[in-house]
XYZ file of C-alpha atoms in Angstrom:
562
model
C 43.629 -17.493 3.402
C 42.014 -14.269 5.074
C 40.890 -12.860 1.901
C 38.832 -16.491 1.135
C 37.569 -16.752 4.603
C 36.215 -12.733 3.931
C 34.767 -13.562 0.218
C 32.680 -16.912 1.799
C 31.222 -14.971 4.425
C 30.082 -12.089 2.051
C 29.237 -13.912 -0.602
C 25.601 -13.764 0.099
C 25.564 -9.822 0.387
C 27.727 -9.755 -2.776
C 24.686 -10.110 -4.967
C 23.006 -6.878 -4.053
C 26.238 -4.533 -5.801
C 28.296 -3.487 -8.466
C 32.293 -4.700 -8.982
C 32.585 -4.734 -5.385
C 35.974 -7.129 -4.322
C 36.458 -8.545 -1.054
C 39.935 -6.022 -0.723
C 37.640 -3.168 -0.669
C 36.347 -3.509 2.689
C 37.767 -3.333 6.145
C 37.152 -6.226 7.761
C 38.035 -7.715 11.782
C 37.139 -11.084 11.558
C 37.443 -11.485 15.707
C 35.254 -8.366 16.127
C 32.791 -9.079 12.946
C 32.969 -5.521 12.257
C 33.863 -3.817 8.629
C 33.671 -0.319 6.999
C 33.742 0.646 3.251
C 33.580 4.080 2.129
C 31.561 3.539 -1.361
C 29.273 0.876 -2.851
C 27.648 1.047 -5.842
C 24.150 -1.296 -5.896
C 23.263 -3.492 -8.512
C 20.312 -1.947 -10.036
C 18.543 -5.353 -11.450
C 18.982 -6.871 -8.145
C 17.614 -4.178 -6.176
C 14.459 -3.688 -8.212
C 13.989 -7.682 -7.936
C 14.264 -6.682 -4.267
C 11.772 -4.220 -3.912
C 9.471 -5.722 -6.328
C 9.752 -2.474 -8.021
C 6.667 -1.761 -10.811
C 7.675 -2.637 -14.330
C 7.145 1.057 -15.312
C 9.669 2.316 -13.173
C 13.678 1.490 -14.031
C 16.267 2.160 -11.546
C 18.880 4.169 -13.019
C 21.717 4.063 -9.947
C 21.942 3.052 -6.387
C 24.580 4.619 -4.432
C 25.616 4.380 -1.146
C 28.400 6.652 1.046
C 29.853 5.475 4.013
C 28.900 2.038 5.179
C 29.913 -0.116 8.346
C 27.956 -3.235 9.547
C 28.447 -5.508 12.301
C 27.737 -9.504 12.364
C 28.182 -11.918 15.834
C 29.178 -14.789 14.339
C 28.176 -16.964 17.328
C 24.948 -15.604 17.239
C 23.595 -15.671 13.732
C 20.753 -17.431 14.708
C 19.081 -14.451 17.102
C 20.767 -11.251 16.476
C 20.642 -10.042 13.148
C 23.382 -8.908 10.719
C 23.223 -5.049 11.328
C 24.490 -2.068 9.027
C 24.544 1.524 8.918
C 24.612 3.345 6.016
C 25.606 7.153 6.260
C 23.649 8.635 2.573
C 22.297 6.532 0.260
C 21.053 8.541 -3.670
C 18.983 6.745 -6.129
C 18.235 7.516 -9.897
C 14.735 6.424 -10.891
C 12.488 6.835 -14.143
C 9.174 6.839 -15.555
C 9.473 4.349 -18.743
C 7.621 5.363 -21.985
C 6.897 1.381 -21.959
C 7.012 -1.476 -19.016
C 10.353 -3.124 -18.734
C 10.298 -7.001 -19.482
C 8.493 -9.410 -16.426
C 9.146 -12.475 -15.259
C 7.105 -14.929 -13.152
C 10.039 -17.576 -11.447
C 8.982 -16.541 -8.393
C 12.800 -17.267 -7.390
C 14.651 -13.876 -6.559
C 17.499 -13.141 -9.036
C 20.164 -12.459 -5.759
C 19.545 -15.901 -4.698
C 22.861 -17.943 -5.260
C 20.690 -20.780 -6.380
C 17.557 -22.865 -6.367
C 17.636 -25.109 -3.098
C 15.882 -25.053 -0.307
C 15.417 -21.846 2.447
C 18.962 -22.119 3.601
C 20.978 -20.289 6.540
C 22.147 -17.754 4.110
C 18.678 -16.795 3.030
C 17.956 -16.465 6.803
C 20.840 -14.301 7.252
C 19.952 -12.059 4.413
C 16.001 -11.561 5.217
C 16.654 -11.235 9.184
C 19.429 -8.216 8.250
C 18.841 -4.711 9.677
C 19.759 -2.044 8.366
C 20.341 1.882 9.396
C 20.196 5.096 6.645
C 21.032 8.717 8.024
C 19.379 9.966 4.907
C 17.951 9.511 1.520
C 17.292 11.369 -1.572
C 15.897 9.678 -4.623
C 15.598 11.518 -7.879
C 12.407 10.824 -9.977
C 12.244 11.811 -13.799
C 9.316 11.092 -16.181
C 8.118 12.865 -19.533
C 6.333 15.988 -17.345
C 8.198 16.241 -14.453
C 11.165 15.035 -12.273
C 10.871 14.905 -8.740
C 12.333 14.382 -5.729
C 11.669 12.633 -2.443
C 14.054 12.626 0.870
C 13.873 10.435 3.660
C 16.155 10.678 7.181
C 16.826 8.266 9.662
C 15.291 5.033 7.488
C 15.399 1.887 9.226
C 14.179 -1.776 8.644
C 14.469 -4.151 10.685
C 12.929 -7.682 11.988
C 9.866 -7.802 14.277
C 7.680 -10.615 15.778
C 3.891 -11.258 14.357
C 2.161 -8.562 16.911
C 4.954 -6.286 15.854
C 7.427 -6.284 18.669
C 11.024 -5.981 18.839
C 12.824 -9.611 19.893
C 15.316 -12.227 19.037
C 15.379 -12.874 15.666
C 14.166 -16.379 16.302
C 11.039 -14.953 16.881
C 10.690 -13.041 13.653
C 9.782 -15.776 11.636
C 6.644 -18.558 11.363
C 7.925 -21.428 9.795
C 5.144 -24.493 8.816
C 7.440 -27.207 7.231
C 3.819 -29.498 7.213
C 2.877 -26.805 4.744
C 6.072 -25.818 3.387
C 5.882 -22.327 4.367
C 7.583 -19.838 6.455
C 6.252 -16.375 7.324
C 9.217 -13.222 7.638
C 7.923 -10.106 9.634
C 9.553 -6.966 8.503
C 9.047 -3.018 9.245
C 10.412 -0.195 7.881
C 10.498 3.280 9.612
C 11.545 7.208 8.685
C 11.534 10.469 10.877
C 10.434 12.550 7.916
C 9.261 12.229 4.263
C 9.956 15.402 1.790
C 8.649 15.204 -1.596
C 8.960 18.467 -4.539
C 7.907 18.008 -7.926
C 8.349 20.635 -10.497
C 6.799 20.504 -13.996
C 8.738 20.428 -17.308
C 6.163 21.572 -19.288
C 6.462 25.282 -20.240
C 2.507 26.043 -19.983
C 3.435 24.642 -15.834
C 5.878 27.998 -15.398
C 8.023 25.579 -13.578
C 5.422 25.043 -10.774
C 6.682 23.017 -7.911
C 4.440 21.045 -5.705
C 5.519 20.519 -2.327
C 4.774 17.301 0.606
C 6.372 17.045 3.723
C 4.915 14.429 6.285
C 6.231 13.390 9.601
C 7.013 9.877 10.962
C 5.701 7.187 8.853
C 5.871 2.924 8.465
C 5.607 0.357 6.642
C 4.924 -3.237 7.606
C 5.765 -6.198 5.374
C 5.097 -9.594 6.036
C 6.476 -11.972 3.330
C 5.217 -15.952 2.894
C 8.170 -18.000 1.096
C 8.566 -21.736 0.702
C 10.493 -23.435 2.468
C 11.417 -26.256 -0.576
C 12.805 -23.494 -3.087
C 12.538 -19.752 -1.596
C 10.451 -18.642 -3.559
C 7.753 -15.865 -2.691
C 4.100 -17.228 -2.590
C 2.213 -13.804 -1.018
C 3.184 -10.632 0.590
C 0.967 -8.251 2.563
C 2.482 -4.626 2.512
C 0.819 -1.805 4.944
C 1.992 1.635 4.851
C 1.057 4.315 7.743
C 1.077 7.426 7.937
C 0.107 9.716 10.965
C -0.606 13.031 9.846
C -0.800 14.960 6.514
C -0.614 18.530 5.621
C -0.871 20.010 2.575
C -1.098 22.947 0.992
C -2.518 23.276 -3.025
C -2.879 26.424 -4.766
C -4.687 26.708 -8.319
C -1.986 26.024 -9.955
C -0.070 23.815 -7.769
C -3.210 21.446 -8.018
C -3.578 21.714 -11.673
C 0.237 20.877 -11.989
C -0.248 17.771 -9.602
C -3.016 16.613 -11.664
C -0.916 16.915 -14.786
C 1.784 15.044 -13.417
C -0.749 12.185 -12.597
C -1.765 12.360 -16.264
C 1.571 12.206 -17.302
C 1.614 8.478 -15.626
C -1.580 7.003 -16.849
C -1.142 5.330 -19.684
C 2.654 3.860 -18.695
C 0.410 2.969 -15.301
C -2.241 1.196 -17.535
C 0.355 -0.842 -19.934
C 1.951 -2.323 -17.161
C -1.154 -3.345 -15.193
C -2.344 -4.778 -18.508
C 1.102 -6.734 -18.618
C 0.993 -7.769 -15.001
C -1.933 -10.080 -16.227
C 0.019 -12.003 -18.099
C 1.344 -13.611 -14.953
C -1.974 -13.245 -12.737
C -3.675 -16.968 -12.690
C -0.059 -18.676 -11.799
C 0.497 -16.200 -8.872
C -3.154 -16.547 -7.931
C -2.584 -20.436 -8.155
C 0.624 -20.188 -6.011
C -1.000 -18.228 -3.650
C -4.453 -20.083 -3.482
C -2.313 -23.221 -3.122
C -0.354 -22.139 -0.321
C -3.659 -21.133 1.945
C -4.661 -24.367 0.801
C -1.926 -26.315 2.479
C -2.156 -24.271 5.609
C -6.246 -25.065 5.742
C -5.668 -28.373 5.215
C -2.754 -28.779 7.693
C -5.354 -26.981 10.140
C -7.759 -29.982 10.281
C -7.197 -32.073 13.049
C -7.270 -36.011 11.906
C -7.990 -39.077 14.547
C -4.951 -39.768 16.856
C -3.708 -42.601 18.531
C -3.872 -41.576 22.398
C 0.132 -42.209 22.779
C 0.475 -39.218 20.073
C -2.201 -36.947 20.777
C -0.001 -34.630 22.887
C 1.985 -34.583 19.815
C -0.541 -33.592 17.769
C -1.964 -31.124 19.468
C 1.240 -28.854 20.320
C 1.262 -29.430 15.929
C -2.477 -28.120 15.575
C -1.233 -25.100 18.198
C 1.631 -24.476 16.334
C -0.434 -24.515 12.946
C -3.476 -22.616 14.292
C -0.389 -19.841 15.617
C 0.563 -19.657 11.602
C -2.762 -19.751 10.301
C -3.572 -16.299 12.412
C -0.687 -14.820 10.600
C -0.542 -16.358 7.425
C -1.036 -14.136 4.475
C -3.712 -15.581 2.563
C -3.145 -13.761 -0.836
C -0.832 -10.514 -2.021
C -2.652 -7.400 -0.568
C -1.329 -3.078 -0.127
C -2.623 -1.040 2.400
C -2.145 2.604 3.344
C -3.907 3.553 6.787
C -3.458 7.481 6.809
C -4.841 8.667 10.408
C -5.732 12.490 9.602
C -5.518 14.240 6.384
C -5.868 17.816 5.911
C -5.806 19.347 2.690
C -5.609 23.343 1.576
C -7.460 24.672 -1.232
C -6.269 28.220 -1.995
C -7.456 30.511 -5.099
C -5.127 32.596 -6.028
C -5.078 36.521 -7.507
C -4.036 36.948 -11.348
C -1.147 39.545 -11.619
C -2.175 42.967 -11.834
C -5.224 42.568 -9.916
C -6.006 44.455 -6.857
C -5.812 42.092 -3.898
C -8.803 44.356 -2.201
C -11.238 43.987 -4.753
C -10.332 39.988 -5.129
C -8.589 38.356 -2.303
C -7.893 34.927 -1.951
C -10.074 32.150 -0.404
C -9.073 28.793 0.762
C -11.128 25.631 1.842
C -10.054 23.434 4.338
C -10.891 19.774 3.755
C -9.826 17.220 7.037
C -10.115 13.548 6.621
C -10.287 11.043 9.180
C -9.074 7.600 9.374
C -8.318 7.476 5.510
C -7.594 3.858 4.269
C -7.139 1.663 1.149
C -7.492 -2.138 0.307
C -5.817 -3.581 -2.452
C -6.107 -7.419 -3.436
C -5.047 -7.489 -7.031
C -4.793 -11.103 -7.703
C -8.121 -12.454 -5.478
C -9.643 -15.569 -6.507
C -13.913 -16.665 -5.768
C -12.569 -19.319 -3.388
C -10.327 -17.237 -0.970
C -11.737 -15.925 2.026
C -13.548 -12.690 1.300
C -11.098 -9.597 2.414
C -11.556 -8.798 5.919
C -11.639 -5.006 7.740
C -13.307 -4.063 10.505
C -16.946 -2.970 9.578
C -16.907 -5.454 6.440
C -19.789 -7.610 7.955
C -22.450 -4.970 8.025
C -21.008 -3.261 4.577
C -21.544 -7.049 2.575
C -24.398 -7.185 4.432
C -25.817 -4.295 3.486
C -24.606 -4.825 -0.575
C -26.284 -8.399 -0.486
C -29.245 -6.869 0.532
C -29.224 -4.676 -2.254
C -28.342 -7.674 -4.599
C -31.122 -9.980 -3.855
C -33.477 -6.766 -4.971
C -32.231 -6.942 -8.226
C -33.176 -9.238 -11.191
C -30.916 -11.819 -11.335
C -29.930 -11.754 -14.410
C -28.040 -8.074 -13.259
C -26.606 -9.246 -10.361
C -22.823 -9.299 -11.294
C -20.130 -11.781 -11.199
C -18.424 -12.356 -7.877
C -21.008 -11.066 -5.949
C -23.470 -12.297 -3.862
C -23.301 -16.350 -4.648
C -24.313 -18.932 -2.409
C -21.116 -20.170 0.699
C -20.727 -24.261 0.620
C -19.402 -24.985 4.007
C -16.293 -27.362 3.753
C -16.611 -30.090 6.461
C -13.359 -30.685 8.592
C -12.450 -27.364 8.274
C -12.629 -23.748 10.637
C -14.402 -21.032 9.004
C -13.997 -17.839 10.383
C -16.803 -15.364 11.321
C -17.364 -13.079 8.242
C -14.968 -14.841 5.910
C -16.951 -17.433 4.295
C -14.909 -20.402 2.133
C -16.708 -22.238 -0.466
C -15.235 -25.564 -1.805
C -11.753 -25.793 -3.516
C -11.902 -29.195 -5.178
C -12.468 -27.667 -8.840
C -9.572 -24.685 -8.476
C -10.948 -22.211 -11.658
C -8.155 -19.773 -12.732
C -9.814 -18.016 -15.423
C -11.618 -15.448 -13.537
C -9.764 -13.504 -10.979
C -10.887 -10.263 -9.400
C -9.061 -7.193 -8.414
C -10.433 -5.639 -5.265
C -9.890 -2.088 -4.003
C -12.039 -1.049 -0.923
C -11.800 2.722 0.422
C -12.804 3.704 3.695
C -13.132 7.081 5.320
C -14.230 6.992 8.887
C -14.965 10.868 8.815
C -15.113 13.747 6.544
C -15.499 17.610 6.846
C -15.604 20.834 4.454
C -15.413 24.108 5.838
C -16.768 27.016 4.791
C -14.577 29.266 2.376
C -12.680 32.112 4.165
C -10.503 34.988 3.366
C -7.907 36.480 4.617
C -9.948 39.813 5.899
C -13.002 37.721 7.138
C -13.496 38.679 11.196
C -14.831 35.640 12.647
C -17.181 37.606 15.187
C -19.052 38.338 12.662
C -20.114 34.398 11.471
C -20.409 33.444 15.064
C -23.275 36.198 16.047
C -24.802 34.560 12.374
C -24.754 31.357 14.040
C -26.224 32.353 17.042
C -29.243 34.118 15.243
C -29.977 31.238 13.234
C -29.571 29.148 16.276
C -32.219 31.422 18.051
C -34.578 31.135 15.250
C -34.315 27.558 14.871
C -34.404 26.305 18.824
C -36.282 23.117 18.099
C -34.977 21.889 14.944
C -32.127 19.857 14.529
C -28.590 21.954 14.001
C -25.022 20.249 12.833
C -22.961 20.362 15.522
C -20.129 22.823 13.889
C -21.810 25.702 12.077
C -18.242 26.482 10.480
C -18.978 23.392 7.922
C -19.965 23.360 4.560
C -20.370 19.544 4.533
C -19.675 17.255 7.782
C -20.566 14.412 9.205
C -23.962 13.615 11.029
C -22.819 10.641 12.771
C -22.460 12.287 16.757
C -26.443 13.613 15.887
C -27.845 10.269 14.726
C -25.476 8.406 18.070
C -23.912 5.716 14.999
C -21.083 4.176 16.919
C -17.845 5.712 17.338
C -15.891 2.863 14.939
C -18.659 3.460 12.023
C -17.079 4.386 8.768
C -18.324 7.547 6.998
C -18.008 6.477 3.343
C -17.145 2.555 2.273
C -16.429 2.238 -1.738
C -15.756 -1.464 -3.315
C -14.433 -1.629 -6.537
C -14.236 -4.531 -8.128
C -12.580 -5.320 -11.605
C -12.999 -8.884 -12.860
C -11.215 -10.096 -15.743
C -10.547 -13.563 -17.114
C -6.667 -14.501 -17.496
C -4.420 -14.284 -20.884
C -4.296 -17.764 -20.548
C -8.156 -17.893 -20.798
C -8.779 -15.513 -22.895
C -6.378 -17.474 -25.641
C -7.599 -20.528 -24.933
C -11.131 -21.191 -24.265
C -12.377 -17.123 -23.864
C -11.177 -15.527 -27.213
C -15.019 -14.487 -28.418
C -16.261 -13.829 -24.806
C -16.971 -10.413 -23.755
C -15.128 -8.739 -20.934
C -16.736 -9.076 -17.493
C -18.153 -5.818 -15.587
C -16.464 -3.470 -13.272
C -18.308 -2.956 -9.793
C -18.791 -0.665 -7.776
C -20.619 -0.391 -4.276
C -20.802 2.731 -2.269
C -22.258 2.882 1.506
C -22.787 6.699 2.561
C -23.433 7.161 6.540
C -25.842 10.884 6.985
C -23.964 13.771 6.144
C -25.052 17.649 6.676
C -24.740 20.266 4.076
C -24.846 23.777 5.263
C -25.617 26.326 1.839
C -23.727 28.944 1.662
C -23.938 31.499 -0.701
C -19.718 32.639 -1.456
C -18.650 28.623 -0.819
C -21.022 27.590 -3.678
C -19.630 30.836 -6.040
C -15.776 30.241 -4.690
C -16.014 26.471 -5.544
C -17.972 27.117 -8.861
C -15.354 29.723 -9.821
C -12.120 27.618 -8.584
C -13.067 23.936 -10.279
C -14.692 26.092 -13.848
C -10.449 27.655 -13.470
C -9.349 24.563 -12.952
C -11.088 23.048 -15.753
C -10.232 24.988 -18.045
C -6.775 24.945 -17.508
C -6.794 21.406 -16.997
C -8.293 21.059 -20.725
C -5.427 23.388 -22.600
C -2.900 21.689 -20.407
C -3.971 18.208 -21.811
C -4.160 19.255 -25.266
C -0.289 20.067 -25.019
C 0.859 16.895 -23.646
């Protein structure tokens, strides 16, 4: 009897591993406390879990160590919680993308019904990792990454800690319900060495401090299945380090990617106008459940804690799939380095300091024309500044997607820069993918070495300074490039460099069906540069000739080996 009470309750948690019995874990049913020393993941689940890229295969999951805790009484606000001690994963680069499906319904889900307690139970769980190391091989390299004190857990919309009632939207009117979830880490270690005998065995080295990552998931309500999910990923601050050859090695590994990269974007469009649809549909229901339609006076109140309730979701909802990484200050070293043999005197070593500022990047990758247009702070003036450009042009250059005429809908609230046109007539042949970089600011210093006295740069300074009272000086004379934004008083939020790219294609579906002679629609791409300084300098010009002509070259003798 105790053995079927323990396999009902962890049934639902028995999809995520590998010939795991009930007998193997140490359970108090009064407490709601268990232990188990070993579990061994299911790698097909798990990857359906993480939505893991079809070019990467998970090899093994293991975990060491494991206790967890559920309140039976309390299912409903505290969450199931478990600690795992170690946790080592075995992942590969594929030669060619694994198999995709588009169900939409998760393979761990014991069936098809509606968004059940046990589906509750299972996205509300938190869960605790001392450490983790992950082992990453590919045709050029194998890497690999450790993370400590991971954690994931349940948070409200404004990203808060509460009951776990409060970590989910649910809309039934448009059978939707939004799951809040963030995961955390101390520290992030990452070492890649090459494989490639011309490398010499090369590692390159990243080690970042705390860092986060905030999902928000929509799901229906009538079958669990995953409409959109909108996954953010910050980091605070990044050092790092690149020699010659650690940056050539880096490149190479990057190279080593591309084309298993390519083939499984190239199969992801197999599947892109039916999650665009699902998606599209979705934010359709939610608009639509928005407007508010004439009441009776005995159900007004009614109907307006409904349009509160729906106007609450609608601020949250996630509209369409979208990643972003929000990096708050980069700083990257360039170092040459001395050929054996060579008298360190006669040649030393320069470096170049590079510091970036509020580095972030937009990616919508199934975006449709009637969605709201992707929203960032800044975005108004940047459109505004690209359809200006456009309505210069000849029409017959102006591209798809860009800058076409907004139908108001009536009934229905448009927000302030993100313009809706029409949905009656939904067209799923074109679909765009966006990626939007922004920099908010950007500096290059000057190269130095490791003899250079730096009295002697700041009396140069001084005497140009002297020489050039009136004129207009960048504020840091150490710079080879900076930004001019402080001299020209832009505002403090102004971003230094905005880039849109934007890659419309038409759908396999179209392209079999109605598209097959039609040729492929453009790429764009719009760039907005705030005023920048360069200072010339005589040895940064020759020590960044010398170190990207080196790089080059080796670059070009590396490729011809792969």
């Amino acid at each position: 009897m105790f053995s079927l009470i323990k396999n009902q309750i962890l049934k639902p948690f028995l999809q995520f591993t590998k010939n795991l019995s009930a007998d193997q874990i140490n359970l108090s049913l009064v407490k709601g406390e268990g232990h188990l020393q070993s579990l061994e993941l299911n790698e097909v689940t798990i990857m359906d879990l993480l939505d893991l890229p079809t070019w990467l295969y998970l090899r093994r999951a293991q975990c060491s160590s494991i206790s967890f805790k559920i309140r039976w009484t309390k299912l409903d606000t505290h969450p199931v919680y478990v600690v795992i001690d170690r946790v080592d994963v075995e992942v590969e680069a594929l030669e060619h993308p694994r198999s995709e499906t588009d169900s939409g319904i998760a393979s761990y889900r014991t069936g098809s019904g509606k968004y059940r307690l046990a589906d509750k139970v299972v996205d509300g769980a938190s869960v605790l990792i001392n450490s983790v190391f992950i082992h990453f091989y590919a045709q050029a390299f194998q890497a690999s990454v450790e993370l400590s004190r991971v954690s994931l857990a349940s948070k409200t919309p404004t990203w808060q800690s509460g009951s776990l009632k409060l970590t989910s939207l649910i809309l039934p009117s448009a059978d939707a319900v939004l799951i809040f979830k963030e995961l955390t880490w101390d520290s992030l270690r990452i070492v890649a060495d090459g494989l490639l005998a011309e490398l010499n065995g090369i590692p390159v080295k990243l080690i970042t401090n705390a860092g986060r990552i905030r999902l928000t998931l929509k799901k229906c309500l009538s079958d669990s299945t995953l409409i959109s999910s909108r996954s953010q990923f910050f980091l605070e601050d990044l050092l790092w380090v690149l020699t010659l050859s650690q940056l050539e090695a880096a490149i190479v590994f990057l190279r080593s990617l591309k084309h298993v990269v390519w083939l499984a974007a190239e199969q992801s469009k197999q599947y892109a106008a039916s999650r665009a649809k699902r998606q599209t549909m979705s934010w359709k229901n939610v608009h639509n459940t928005s407007e508010i339609p004439i009441a009776r006076p005995r159900r007004l109140q009614n109907k307006n804690s409904s349009t509160a309730v729906t106007r609450f979701f609608n601020r949250y909802d996630v509209v369409e799939t979208s990643y972003h990484l929000y990096v708050y200050r980069t700083e990257v070293h360039f170092c040459d380095e001395v050929p054996a043999g060579v008298d360190m005197a006669a040649t030393p070593n320069g470096y170049i300091k590079v510091h970036f500022y509020g580095f972030e990047i937009d990616w919508y990758p199934y975006h449709l024309d009637v969605l709201p247009r992707p929203r960032w702070r800044g975005g108004h003036d940047f459109r505004e500044a690209r359809d200006r450009w456009l309505s210069s042009l000849d029409p017959v250059h102006v591209p798809y997607g860009c800058g076409r005429p907004v139908v108001p809908v009536a009934g229905t609230s448009v927000h302030a820069d993100c313009e809706t046109p029409v949905l009656n007539n939904l067209n799923l042949s074109v679909i765009q993918s966006i990626i939007i970089m922004r920099i908010a600011d950007l500096d290059i210093s000057l190269v130095s070495f490791p003899n250079m006295s730096s009295g002697g740069d700041d009396a140069k300074t001084a005497k140009i300074a002297a020489s050039h009272f009136s004129e207009e000086l960048p504020l840091s004379t150490g710079l080879f490039i900076g930004s001019d934004k402080k001299l020209h008083c832009l505002p403090e939020q102004t971003k230094l460099l905005t880039v849109e790219f934007r890659n419309t294609y038409r759908s396999r579906s179209a392209v079999l069906e109605h598209f097959a002679n039609t040729e492929p629609l453009p790429c764009i791409v719009f760039a907005q540069l705030k005023p920048v300084y360069l200072r010339f300098d005589a040895d940064t010009v020759i020590w960044l000739n010398a170190f990207l002509l080196t790089l080059h070259l080796n670059l070009d003798s590396s490729g011809k080996k792969l």
